[in-house]
Coordinates of C-alpha atoms in Angstrom, one line a residue:
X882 CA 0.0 0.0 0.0
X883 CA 1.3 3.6 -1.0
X884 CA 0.8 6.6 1.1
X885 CA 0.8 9.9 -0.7
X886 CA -0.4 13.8 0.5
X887 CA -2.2 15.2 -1.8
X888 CA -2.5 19.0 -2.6
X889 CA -4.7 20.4 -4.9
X890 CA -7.8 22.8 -5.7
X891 CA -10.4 22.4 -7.5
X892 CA -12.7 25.1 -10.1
X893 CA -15.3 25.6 -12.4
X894 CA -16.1 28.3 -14.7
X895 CA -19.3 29.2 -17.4
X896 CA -19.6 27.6 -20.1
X897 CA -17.6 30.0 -22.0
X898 CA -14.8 29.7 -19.5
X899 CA -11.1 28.7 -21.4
X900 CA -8.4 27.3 -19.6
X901 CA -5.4 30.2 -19.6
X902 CA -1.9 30.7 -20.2
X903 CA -0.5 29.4 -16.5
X904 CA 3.3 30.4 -17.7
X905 CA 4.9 32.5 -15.4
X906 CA 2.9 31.3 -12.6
X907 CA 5.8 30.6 -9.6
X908 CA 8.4 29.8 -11.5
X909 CA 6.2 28.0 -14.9
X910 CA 8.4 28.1 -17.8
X911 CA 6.1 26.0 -20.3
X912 CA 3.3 23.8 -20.4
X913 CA 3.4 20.2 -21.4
X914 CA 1.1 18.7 -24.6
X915 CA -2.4 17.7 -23.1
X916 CA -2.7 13.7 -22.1
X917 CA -6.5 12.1 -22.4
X918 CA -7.6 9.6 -19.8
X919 CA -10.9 7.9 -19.2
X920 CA -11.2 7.1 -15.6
X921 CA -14.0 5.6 -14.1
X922 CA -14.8 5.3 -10.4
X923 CA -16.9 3.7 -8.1
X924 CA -17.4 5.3 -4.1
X925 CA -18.1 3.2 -1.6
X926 CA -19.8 4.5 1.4
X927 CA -22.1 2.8 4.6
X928 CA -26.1 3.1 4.2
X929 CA -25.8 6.9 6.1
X930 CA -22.7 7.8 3.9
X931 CA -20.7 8.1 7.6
X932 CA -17.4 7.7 5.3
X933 CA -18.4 11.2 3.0
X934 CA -19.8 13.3 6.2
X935 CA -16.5 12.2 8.2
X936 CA -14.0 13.6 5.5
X937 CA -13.3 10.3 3.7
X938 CA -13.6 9.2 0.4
X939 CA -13.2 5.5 -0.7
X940 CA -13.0 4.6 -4.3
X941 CA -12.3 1.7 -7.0
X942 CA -10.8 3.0 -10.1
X943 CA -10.1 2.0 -13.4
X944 CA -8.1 4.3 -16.6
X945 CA -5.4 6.5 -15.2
X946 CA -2.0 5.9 -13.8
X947 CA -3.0 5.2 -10.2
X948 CA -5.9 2.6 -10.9
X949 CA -6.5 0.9 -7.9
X950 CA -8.2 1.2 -4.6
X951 CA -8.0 4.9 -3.1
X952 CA -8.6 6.2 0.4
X953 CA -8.6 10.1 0.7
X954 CA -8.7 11.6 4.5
X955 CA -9.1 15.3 4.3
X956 CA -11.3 18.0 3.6
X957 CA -10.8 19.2 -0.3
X958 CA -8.6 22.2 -0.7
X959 CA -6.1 21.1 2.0
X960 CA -3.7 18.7 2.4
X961 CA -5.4 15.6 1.7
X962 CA -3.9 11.7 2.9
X963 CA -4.6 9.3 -0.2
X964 CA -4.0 5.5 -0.1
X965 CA -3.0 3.9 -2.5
X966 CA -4.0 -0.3 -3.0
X967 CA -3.7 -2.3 -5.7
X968 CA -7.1 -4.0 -7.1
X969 CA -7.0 -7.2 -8.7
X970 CA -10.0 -8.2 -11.5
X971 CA -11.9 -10.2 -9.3
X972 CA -12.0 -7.6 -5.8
X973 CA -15.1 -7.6 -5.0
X974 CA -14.8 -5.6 -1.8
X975 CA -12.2 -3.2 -0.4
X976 CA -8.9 -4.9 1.0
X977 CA -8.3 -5.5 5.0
X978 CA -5.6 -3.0 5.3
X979 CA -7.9 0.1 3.7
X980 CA -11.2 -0.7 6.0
X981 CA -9.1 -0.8 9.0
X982 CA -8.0 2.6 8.0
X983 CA -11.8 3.8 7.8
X984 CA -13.1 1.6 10.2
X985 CA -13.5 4.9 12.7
X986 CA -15.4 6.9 9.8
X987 CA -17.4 4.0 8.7
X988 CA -18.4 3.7 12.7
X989 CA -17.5 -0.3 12.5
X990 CA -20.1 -1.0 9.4
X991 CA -20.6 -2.3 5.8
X992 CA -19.4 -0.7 2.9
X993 CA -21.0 -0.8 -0.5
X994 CA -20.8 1.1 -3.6
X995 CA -22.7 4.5 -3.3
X996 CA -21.8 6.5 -6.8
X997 CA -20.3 6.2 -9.6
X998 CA -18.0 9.1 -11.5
X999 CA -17.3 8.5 -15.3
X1000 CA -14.3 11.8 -15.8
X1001 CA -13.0 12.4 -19.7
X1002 CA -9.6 14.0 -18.5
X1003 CA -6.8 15.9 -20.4
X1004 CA -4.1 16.8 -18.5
X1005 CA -1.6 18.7 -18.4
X1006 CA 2.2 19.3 -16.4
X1007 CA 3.4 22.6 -15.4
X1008 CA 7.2 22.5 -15.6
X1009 CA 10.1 24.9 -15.0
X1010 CA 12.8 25.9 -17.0
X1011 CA 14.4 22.9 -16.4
X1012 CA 11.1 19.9 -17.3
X1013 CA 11.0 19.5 -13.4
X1014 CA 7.1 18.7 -13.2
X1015 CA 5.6 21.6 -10.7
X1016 CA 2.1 20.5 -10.7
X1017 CA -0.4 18.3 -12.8
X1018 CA -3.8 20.5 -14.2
X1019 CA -6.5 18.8 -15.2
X1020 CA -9.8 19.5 -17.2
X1021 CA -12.5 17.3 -16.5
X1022 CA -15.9 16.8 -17.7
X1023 CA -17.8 14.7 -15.4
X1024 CA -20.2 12.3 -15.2
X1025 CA -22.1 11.1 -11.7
X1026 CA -24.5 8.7 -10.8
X1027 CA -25.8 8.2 -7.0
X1028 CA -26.0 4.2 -7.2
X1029 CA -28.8 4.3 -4.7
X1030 CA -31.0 7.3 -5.6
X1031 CA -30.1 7.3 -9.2
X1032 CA -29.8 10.6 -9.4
X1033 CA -27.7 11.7 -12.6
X1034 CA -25.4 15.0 -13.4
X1035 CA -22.8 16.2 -15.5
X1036 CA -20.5 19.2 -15.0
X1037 CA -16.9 20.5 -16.0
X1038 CA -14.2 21.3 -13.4
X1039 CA -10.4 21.6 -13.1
X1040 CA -7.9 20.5 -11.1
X1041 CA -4.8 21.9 -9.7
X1042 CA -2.3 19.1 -8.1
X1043 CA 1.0 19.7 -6.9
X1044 CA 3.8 17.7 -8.1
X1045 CA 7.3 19.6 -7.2
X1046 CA 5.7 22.7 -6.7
X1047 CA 4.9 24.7 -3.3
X1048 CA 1.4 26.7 -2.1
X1049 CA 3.0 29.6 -3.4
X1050 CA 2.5 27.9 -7.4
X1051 CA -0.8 27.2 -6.3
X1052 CA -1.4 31.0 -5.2
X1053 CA -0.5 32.2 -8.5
X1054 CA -2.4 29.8 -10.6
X1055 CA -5.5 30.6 -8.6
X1056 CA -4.7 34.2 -9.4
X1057 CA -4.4 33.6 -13.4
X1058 CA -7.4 31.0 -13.3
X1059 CA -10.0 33.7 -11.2
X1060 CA -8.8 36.7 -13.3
X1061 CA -9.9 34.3 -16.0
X1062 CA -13.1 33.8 -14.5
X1063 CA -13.0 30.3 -12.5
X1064 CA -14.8 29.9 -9.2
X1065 CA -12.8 27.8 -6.4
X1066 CA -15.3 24.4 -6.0
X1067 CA -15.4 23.8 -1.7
X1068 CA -16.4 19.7 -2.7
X1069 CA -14.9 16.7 -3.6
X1070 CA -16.9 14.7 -6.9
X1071 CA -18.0 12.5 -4.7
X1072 CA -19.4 14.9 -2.1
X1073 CA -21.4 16.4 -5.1
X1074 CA -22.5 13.3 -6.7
X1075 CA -24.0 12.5 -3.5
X1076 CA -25.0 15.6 -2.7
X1077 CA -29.1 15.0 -2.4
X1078 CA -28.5 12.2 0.2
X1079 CA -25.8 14.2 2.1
X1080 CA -28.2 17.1 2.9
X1081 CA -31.0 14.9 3.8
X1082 CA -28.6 13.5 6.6
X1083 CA -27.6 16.7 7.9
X1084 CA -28.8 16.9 11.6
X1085 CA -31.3 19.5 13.0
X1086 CA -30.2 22.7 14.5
X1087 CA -29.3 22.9 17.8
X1088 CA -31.1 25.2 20.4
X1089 CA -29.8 28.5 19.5
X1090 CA -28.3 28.6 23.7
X1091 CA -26.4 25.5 23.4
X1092 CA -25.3 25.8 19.7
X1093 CA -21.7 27.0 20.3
X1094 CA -21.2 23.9 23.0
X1095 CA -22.7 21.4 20.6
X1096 CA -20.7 22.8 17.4
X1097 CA -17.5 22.6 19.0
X1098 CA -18.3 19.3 20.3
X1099 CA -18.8 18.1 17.1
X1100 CA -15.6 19.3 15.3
X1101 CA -13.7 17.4 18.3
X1102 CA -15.6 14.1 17.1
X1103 CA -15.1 14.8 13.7
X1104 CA -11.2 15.8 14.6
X1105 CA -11.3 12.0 16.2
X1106 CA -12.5 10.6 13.5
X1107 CA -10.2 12.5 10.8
X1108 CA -7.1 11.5 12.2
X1109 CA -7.8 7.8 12.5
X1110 CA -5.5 6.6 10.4
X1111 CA -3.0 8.5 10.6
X1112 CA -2.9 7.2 14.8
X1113 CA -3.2 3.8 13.7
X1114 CA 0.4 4.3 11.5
X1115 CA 1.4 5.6 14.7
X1116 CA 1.8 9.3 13.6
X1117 CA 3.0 11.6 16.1
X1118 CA 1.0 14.8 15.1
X1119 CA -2.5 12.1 14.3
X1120 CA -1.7 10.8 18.0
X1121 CA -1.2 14.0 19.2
X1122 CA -4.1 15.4 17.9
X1123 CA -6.7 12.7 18.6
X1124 CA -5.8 12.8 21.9
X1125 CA -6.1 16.0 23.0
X1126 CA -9.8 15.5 21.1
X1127 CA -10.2 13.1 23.1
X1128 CA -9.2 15.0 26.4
X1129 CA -11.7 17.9 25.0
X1130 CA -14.4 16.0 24.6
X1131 CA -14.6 14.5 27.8
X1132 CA -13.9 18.1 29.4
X1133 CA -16.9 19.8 27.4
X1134 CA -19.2 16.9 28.3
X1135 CA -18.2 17.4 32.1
X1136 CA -18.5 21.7 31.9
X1137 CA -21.8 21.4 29.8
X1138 CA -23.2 18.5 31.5
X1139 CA -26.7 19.3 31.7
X1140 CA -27.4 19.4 28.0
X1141 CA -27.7 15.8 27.7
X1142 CA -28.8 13.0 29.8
X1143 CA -26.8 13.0 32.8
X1144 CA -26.1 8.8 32.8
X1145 CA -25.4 8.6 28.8
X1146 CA -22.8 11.6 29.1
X1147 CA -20.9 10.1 31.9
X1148 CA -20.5 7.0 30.0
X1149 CA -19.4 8.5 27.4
X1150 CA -17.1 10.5 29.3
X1151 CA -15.7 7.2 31.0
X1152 CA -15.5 5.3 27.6
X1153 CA -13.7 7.8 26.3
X1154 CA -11.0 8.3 29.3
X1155 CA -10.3 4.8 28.0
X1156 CA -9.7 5.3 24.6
X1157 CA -7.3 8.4 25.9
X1158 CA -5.8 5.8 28.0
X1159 CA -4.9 3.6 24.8
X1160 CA -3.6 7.0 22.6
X1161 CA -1.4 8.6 26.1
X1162 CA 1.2 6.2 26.5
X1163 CA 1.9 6.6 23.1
X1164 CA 2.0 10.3 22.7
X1165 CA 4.1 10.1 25.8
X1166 CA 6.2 7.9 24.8
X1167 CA 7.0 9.6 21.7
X1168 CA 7.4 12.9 23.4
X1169 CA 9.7 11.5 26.2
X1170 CA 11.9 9.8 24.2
X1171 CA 12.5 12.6 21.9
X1172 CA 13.0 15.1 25.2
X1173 CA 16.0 13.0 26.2
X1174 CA 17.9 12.1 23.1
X1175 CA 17.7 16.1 22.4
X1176 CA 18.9 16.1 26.1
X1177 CA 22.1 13.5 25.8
X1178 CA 22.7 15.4 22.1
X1179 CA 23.3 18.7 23.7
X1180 CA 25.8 17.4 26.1
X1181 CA 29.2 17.8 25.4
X1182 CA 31.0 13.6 24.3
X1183 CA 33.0 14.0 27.6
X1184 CA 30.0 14.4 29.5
X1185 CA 28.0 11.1 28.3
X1186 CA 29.5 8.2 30.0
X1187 CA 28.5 5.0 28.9
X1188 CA 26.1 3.7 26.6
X1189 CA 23.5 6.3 27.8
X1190 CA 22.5 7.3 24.3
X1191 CA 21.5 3.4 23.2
X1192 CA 19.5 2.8 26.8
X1193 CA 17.2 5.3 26.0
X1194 CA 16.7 4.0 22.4
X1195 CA 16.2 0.9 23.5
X1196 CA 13.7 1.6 26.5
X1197 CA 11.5 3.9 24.4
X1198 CA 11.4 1.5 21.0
X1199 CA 9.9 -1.5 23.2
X1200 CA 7.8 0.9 25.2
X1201 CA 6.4 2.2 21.9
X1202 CA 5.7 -0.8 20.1
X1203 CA 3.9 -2.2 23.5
X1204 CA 1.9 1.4 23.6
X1205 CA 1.5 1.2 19.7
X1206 CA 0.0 -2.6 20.1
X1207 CA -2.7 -1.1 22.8
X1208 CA -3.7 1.0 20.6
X1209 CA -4.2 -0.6 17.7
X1210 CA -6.2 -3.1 19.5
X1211 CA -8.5 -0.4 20.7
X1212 CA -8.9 1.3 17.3
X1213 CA -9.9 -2.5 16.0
X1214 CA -12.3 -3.2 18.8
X1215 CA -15.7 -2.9 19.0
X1216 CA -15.4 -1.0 22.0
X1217 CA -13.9 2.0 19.8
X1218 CA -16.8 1.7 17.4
X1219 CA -19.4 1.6 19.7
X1220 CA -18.2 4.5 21.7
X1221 CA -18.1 6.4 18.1
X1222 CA -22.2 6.0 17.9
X1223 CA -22.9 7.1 21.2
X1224 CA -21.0 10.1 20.8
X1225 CA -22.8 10.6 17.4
X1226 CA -25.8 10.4 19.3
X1227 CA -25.0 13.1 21.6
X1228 CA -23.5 15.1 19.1
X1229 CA -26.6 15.0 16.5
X1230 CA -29.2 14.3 18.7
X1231 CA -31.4 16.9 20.8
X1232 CA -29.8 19.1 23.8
X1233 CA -32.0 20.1 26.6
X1234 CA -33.4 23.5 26.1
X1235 CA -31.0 26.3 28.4
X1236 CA -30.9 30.4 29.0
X1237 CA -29.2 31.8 26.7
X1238 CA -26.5 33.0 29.6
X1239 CA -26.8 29.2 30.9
X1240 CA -23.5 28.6 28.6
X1241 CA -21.5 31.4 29.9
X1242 CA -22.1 30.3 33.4
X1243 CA -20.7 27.4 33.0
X1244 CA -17.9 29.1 31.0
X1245 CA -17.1 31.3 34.2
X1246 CA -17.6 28.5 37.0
X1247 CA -14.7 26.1 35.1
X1248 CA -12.4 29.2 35.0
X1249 CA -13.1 30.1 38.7
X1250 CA -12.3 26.6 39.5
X1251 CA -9.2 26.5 38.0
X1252 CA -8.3 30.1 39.2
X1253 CA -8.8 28.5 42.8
X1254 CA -6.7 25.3 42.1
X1255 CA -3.8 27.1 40.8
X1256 CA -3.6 29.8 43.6
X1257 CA -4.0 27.1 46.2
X1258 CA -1.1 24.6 44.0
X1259 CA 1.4 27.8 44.3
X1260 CA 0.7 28.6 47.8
X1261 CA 1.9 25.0 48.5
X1262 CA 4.4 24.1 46.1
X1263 CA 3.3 20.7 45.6
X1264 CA 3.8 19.1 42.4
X1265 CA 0.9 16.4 42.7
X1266 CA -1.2 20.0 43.4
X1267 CA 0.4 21.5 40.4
X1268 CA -0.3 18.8 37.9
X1269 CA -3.9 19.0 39.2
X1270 CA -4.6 22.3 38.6
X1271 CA -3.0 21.8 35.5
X1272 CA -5.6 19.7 34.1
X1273 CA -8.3 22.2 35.9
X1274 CA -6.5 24.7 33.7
X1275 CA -6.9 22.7 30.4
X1276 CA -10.6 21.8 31.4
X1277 CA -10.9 26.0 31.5
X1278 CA -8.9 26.4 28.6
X1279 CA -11.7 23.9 26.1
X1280 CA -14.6 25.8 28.2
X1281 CA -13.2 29.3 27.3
X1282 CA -12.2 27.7 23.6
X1283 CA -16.2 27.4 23.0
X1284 CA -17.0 31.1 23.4
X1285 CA -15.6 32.4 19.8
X1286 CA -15.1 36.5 21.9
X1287 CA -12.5 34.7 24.1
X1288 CA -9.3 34.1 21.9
X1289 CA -7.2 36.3 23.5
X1290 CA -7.9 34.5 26.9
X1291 CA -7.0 30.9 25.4
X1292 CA -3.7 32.6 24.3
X1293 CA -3.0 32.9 27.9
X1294 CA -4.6 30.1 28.8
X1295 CA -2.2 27.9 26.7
X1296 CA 0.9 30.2 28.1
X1297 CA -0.4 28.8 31.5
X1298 CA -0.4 25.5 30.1
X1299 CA 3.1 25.5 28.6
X1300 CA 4.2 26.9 31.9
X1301 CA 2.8 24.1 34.3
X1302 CA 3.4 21.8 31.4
X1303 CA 7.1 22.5 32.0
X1304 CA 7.3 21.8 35.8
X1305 CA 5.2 18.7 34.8
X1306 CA 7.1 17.5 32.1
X1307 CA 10.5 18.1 34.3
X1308 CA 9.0 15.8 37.0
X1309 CA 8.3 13.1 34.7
X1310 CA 11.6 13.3 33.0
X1311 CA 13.3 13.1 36.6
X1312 CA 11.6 10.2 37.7
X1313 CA 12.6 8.6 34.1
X1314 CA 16.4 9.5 34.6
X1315 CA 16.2 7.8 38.7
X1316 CA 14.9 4.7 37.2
X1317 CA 17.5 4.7 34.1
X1318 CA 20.1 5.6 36.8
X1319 CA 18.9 2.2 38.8
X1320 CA 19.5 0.1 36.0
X1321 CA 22.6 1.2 35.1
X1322 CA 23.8 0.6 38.5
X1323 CA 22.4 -2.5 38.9
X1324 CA 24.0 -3.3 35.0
X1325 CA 27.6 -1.7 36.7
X1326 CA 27.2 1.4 34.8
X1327 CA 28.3 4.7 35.1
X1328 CA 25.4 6.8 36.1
X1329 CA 27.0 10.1 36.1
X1330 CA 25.0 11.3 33.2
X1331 CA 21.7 9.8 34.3
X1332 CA 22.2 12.6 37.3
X1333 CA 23.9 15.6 35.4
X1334 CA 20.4 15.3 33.1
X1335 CA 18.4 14.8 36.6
X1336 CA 20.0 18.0 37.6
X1337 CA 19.0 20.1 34.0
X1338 CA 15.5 18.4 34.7
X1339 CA 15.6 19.9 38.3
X1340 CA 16.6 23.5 37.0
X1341 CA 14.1 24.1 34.5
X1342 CA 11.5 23.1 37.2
X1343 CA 13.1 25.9 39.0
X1344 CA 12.9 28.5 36.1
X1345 CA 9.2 27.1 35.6
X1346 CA 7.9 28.7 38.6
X1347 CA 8.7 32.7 37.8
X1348 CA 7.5 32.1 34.5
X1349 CA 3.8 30.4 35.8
X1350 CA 3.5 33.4 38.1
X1351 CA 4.1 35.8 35.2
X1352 CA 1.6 34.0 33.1
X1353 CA -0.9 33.4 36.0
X1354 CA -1.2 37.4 36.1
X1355 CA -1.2 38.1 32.3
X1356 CA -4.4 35.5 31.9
X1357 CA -6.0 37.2 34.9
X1358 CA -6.2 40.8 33.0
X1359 CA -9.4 42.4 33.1
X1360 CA -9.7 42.9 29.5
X1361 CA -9.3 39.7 28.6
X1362 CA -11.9 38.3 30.7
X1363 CA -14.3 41.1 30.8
X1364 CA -16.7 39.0 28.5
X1365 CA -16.9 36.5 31.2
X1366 CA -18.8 38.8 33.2
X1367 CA -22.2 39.4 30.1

């Protein structure tokens, strides 16, 4: 299986509208001869089309240079993660390694073929002065078929893939092609083709009160979903980011509490704090491991004694494959898929009907909280005390993040963070280094280095504490919490 990023864009223009001279668009020095292909796909999807409204797009295509099966992740005009499968004549359904990779989007259920796109392509490369391809533009008339409705259309569009090029080549084409008179297209084919059946499963409007806690919970379920994949590769950023979905979905559920049914929430809540605990030993593991070899690299040779560099590599790469094993087993289980349609069912379902202040309340009461926490933490220097108003203060921070006049006090919210994140992160790193020490002993090793690193772990801890005061009193400003108060 192949694993590209995709970047393109996508247009259409009247029907008078004529492809222009792209030359001299970042660095386009000539424009290759046109190249006709007929390629004909087929999109698969579940009965509710979970695949299209989660930002996937699963297709079997025929004609073209990349006929195969194809997963795209992504929303269209971004980056967009395509894999890439091989399909023999006789696949009748998608292979193994593709549905596990949209088994979170497709909630755990059957696939089957949903549309079908017929394009007549000609395409074309934009090169440089020296044939270096920058980027692939194609013209396509289209031809789409919704396998289930049978609803038909037909449209032209273009297409605008990068090959060598950079965001700056797609700037200027987008330049030349508006000036010309194209319109920038916001869907994939697919997404259109399907587009009757898509709308019709768009869920209700929330009550106006609880719309901004309901819309950001559901671009934290649809952030889960979208970075599915990538986690289950064992990407660092798609770990990263699922997680801390993860953590904000379970703090707005617990801040905003009484919008749903109180027992259905909390399970929720508690089945997600175990898919976090499947994604944090991961994302911890990756982070620590990469903390400490930067930490033996900046030491001068004459200070790292013994085979410190190769303990640590050798800790964190069977720590990481045992975390990596958890998690794929989660993100395969029914468990994980069942947890997905509950939380659609909160997140697309009916709220109870709140004040329109009822929100900001709640808003004010997780900051107060946290305000309290911290102040009592630095009164008592405690770490345990520290690390627990730390996660009061992220619980703030995702409450604060769902009012959209409040930016300026997540900014200083997420100063706080990196500040207690600091001491946090130099308390974990010590208690690392004392166990490494241990073994090395034990192993008749010099453990010198183990304690010089203890000792940088132990400083920064020391320089965290000015700097959480600072922050503590910038995020406490009046004018960046005078909202808090209407």
């Amino acid at each position: 299986m192949a694993t590209v990023v995709e970047r393109e864009r996508k247009y259409s223009g009247d029907a008078g509208f004529r492809l222009p001279d792209l030359t001299g668009c970042g660095g386009v020095a000539t424009t290759s001869d046109a190249t006709a292909l007929d390629l004909d796909a087929v999109y698969w999807d579940t009965a509710d089309l979970r695949l299209a409204r989660s930002g996937y797009a699963l297709r079997r295509r025929t004609g073209g240079h990349d006929a195969g099966w194809h997963l795209k992740v992504g929303a269209v005009g971004g980056a967009r993660t395509e894999h890439q499968f091989p399909a023999g004549p006789e696949d009748a359904e998608p292979p193994a390694e593709l549905v596990a990779l949209f088994r979170g989007a497709s909630r755990g259920r059957p696939v089957a073929p949903a549309a079908r796109i017929r394009t007549r392509r000609r395409e074309r490369r934009l090169l440089d002065a020296a044939g270096r391809p920058l980027a692939e533009v194609a013209e396509d008339d289209v031809h789409a078929e919704d396998l289930v409705s049978g609803e038909r259309q037909a449209w032209h569009e273009l297409e605008v893939e990068l090959v060598d090029g950079d965001e700056a080549l797609l700037d200027a084409v987008d330049e030349r092609l508006r000036a010309a008179g194209a319109r920038t297209v916001p869907v994939s084919k697919s997404h259109r083709a399907l587009g009757g059946r898509l709308a019709a499963t768009r869920p209700a409007p929330a009550d106006p009160a609880a719309a901004p806690v309901v819309d950001y919970l559901t671009a934290q379920r649809d952030t889960l979903i979208g970075h599915h994949a990538g986690a289950l590769g064992g990407d660092e950023d798609a770990v990263h980011d699922m997680r801390v979905a993860v953590r904000r979905l379970r703090s707005t559920l617990r801040t905003f509490r009484g919008l749903w049914d109180r027992a259905e929430s909390e399970a929720v809540r508690a089945e997600l704090r175990w898919l976090g605990g499947r994604l944090g030993p991961v994302r911890d593991v990756q982070v620590l491991g990469a903390r400490l070899a930067d930490a033996v690299h900046a030491e001068p040779d004459e200070l790292v004694l013994g085979p410190v560099p190769a303990r640590f590599a050798e800790r964190f790469a069977a720590d990481l494959a045992t975390a990596l094993d958890g998690l794929r087993a989660a993100l395969g289980s029914d468990r994980y898929t069942d947890l997905l349609r509950r939380l659609d069912a909160l997140v697309e379902g009916p709220t109870t009907r709140v004040r329109p202040r009822w929100v900001n309340r709640r808003v004010r009461r997780a900051v107060t909280r946290f305000d309290d926490r911290l102040d009592r933490a630095l009164a008592g220097g405690d770490d345990t005390a520290l690390h627990e108003a730390r996660k009061a203060g992220k619980r703030a921070r995702y409450a604060v993040e769902v009012r959209r006049p409040a930016a300026k006090l997540v900014d200083r919210f997420k100063d706080l963070q990196d500040a207690l994140g600091a001491h946090q992160d130099s308390v974990v790193t010590r208690e690392v280094l004392r166990e490494q020490a241990l073994r090395a002993y034990a192993a008749g090793e010099n453990t010198f280095t183990y304690g010089l690193l203890h000792a940088r772990q132990a400083a920064v801890a020391d320089r965290a504490g000015p700097a959480l005061v600072r922050a503590r009193d910038r995020a406490r400003r009046r004018k960046v919490r005078r909202w808090l108060t209407g």
